[in-house]
Short mmCIF file of C-alpha atoms in Angstrom, two decimals:
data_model
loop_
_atom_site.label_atom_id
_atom_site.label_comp_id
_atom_site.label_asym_id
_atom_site.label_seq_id
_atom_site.Cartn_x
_atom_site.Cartn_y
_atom_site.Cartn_z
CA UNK A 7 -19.49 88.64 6.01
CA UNK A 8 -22.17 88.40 3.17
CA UNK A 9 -24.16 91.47 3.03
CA UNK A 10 -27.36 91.60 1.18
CA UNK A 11 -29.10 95.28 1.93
CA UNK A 12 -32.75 96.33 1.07
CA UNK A 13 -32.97 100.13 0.64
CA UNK A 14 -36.04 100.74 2.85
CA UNK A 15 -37.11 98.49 5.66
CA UNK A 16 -40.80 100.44 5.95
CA UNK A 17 -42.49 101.75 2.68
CA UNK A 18 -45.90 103.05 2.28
CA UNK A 19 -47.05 103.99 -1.10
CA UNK A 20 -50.37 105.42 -2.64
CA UNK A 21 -52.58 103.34 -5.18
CA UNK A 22 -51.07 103.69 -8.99
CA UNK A 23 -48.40 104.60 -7.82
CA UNK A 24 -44.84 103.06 -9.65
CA UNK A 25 -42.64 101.55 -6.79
CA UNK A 26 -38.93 100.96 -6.75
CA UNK A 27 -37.22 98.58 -4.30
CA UNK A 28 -33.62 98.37 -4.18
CA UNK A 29 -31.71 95.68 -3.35
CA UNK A 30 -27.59 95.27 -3.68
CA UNK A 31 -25.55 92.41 -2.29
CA UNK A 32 -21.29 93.02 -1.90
CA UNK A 33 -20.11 89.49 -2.53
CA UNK A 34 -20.10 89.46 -6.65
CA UNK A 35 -23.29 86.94 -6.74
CA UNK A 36 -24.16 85.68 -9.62
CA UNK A 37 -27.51 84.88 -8.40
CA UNK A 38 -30.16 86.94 -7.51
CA UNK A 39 -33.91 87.07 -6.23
CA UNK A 40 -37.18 88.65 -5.19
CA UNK A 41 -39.18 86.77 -2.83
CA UNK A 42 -42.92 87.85 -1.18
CA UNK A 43 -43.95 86.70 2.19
CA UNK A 44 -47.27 86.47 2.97
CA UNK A 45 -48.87 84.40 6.42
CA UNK A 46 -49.70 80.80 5.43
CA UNK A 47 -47.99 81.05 1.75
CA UNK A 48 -44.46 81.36 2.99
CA UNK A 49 -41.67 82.44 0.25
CA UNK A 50 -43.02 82.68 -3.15
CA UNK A 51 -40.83 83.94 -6.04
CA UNK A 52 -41.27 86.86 -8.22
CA UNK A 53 -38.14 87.13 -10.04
CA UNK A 54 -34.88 85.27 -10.37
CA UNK A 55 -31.97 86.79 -11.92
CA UNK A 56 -28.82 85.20 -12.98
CA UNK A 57 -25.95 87.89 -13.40
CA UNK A 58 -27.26 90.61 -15.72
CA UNK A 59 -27.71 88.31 -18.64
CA UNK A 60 -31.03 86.60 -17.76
CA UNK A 61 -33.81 87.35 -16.02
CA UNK A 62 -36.60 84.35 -15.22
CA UNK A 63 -39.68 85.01 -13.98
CA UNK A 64 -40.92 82.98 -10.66
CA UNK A 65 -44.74 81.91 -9.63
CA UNK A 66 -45.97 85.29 -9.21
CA UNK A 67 -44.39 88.06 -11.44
CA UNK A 68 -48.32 89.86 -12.20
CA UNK A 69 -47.78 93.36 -11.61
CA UNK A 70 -44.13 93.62 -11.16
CA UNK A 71 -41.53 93.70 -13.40
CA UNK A 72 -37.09 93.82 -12.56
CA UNK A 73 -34.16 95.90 -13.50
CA UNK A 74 -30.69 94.48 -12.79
CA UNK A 75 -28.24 96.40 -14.76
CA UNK A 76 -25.44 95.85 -12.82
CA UNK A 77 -24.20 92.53 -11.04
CA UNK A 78 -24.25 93.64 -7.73
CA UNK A 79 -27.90 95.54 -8.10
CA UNK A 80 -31.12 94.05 -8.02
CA UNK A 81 -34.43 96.04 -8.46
CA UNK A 82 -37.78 95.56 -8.42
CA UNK A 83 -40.45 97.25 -9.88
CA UNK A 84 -44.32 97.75 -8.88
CA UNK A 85 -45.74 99.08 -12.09
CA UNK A 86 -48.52 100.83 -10.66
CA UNK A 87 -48.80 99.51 -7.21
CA UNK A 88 -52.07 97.87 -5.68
CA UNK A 89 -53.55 96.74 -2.77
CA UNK A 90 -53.20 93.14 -3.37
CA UNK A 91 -49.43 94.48 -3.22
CA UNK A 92 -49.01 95.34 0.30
CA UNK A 93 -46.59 92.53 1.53
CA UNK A 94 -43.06 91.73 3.02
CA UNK A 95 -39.90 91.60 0.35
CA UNK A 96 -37.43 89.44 0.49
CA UNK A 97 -34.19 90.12 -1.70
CA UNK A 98 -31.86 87.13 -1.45
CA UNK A 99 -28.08 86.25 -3.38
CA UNK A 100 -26.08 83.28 -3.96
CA UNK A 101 -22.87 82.72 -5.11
CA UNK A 102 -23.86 79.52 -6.86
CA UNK A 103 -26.69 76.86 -7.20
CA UNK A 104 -25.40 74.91 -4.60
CA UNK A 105 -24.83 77.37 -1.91
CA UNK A 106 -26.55 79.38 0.64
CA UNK A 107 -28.74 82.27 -0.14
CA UNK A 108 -28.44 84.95 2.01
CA UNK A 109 -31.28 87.69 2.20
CA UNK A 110 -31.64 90.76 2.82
CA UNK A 111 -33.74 92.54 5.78
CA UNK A 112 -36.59 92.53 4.18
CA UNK A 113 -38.86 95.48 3.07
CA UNK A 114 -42.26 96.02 4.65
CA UNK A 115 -44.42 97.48 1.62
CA UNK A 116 -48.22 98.87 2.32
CA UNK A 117 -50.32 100.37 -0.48
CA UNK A 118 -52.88 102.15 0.63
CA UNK B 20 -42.27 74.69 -12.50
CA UNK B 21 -41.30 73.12 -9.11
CA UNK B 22 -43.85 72.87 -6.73
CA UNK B 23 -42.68 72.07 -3.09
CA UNK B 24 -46.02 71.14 -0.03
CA UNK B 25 -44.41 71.57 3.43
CA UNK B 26 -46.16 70.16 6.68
CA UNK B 27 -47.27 70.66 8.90
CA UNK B 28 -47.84 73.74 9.29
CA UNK B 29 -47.80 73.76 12.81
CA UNK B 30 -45.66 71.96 15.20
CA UNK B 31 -45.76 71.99 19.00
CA UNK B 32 -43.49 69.88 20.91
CA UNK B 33 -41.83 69.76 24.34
CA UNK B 34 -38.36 71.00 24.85
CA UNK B 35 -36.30 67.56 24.71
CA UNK B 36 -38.73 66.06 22.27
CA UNK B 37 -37.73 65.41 18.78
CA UNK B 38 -39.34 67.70 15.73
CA UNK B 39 -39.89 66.51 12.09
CA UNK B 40 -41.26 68.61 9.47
CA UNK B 41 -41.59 66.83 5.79
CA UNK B 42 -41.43 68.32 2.31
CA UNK B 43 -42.76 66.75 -1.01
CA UNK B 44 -41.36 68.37 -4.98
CA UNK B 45 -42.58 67.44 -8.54
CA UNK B 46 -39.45 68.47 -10.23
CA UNK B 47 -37.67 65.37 -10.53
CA UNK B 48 -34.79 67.26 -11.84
CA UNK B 49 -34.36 68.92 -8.62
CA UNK B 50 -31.14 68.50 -7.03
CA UNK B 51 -30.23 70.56 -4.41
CA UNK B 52 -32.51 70.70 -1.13
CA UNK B 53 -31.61 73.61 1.26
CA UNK B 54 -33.40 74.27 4.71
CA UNK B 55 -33.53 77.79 6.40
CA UNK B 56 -34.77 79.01 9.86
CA UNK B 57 -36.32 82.08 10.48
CA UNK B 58 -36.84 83.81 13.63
CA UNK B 59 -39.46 86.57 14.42
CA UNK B 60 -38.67 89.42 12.86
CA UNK B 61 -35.35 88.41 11.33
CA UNK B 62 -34.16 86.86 7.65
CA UNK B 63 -34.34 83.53 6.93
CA UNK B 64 -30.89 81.38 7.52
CA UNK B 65 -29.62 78.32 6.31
CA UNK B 66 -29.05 75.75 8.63
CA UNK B 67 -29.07 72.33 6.36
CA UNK B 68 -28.65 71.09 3.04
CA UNK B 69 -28.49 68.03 1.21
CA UNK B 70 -28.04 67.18 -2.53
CA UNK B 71 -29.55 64.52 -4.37
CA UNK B 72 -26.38 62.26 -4.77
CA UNK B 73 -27.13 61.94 -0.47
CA UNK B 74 -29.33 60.05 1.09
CA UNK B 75 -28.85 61.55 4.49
CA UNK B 76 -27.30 64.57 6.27
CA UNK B 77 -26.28 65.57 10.43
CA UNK B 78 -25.41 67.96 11.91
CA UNK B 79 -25.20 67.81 15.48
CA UNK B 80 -28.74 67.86 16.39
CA UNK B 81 -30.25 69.02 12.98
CA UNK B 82 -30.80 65.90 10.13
CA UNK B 83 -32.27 65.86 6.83
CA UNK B 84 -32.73 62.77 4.81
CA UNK B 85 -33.98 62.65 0.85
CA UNK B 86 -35.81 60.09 -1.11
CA UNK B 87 -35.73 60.91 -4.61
CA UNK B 88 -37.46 58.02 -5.45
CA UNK B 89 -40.70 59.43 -3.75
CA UNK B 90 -39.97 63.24 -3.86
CA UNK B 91 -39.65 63.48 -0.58
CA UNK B 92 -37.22 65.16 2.44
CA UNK B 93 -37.46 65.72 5.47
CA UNK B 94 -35.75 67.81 8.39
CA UNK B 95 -35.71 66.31 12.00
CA UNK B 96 -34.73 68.43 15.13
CA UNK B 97 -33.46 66.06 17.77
CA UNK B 98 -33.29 67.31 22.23
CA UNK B 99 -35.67 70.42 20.98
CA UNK B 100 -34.78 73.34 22.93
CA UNK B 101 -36.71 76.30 22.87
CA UNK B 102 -34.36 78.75 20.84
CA UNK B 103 -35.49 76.18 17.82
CA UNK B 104 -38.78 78.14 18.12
CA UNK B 105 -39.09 79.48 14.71
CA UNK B 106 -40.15 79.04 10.94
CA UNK B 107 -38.73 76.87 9.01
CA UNK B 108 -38.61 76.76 5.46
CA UNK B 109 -37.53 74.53 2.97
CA UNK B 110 -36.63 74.78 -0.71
CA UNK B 111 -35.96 72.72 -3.77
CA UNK B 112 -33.80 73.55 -7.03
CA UNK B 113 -32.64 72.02 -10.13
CA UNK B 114 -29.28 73.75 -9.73
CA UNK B 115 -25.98 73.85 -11.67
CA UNK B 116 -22.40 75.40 -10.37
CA UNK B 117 -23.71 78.45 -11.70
CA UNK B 118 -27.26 78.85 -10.95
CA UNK B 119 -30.26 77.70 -9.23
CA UNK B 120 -33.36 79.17 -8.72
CA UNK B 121 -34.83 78.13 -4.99
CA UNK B 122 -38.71 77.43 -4.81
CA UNK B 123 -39.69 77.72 -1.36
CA UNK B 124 -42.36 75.49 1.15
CA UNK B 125 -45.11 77.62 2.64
CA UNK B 126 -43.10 77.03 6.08
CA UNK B 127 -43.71 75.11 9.42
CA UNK B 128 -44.01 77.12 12.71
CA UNK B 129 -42.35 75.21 15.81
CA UNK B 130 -42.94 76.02 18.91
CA UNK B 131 -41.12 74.21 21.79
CA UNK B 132 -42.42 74.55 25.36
CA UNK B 133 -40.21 74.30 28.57
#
């Protein structure tokens, strides 16, 4: 069974302040990614990763940056967090291109 | 970069109706064209997928059919019960055996009513 664990499932951080979510997946995925969800804009993708050789950015990567210095280890990084931040993230892992992603619980982030 | 428009956004039907929810891409290199449920308060799963060397897809009471020609795919629901009350989302890629990087639709509520 494919597991794909965020380290905090409730976060609430101050304004400024640099923000570290964790994300690590047990299946040796070569594949990894960051998604936001926001009401009415569904998934949109911050970061892609593909094992710890490249690292593409998605739609919205403004204000965030990623870490993945390890295979099975996938960060991301608020810079200095804002507002416009607060959101749910999505980590997600596949083992290929053409096979399921699986993702993670999901990480409920407010900046206040 | 991919775009992929999902609608609608809403969709109520009655429980034995059918559901179909349609997706349009720009990437014409996209190739692989997953489909994932997701319930309130859980993760999205996959319950379809369909690459682009298929025309059409079943299982059981879940279909999705592609036309590459016009960017287009779609997901029907057939005998809608009301545990298929959820989001759905679904996603294009211009995959390889190695990687693909999954651009999401904003995602279609259904709602089926006894």
């Amino acid at each position: 069974d494919v597991k794909v664990t965020q380290s905090s499932r409730y976060l609430v951080k101050r304004t400024g302040e640099k923000v570290f979510l964790e994300c690590v997946q047990d299946m040796d995925h070569e594949n990894m990614f960051w998604y936001r969800q926001d009401p009415g804009l569904g998934l949109r993708l911050i970061y892609f990763s593909y094992d710890v050789k490249m690292k593409e950015k998605g739609d919205i990567p403004e204000g965030y940056s990623v870490s993945r210095e390890k295979k099975e280890r996938f960060s991301l990084i608020l810079e200095s967090a804002s507002t416009n931040q607060t959101s749910m993230y999505l980590c997600a892992s596949s083992f290929t291109g053409f096979m399921e992603a699986f993702f993670g619980q999901g990480t409920r982030l407010t900046v206040v | 970069g991919e775009n992929v428009e999902q609608h609608p956004s809403t969709l109520s039907v009655q429980e034995g109706d059918s559901a179909v929810i349609k997706c349009t891409y720009s990437d014409s290199a996209s190739n692989y064209f997953p489909w994932y449920k997701q319930e309130l308060g859980k993760r999205p799963q996959l319950i379809i997928d369909i690459r682009s060397n298929v025309g059409e897809k079943k299982d059981q009471r879940i279909a999705v059919t592609l036309n590459k020609t016009a960017k287009h795919f779609s997901l029907h629901i057939t005998e809608t019960q009301p545990e298929d009350s959820a989001v759905y989302f679904c996603a294009a890629s211009r995959s390889t055996d190695s990687w693909g990087k999954f651009q999401f639709g904003a995602g279609t509520q259904v709602v089926v009513t006894p």
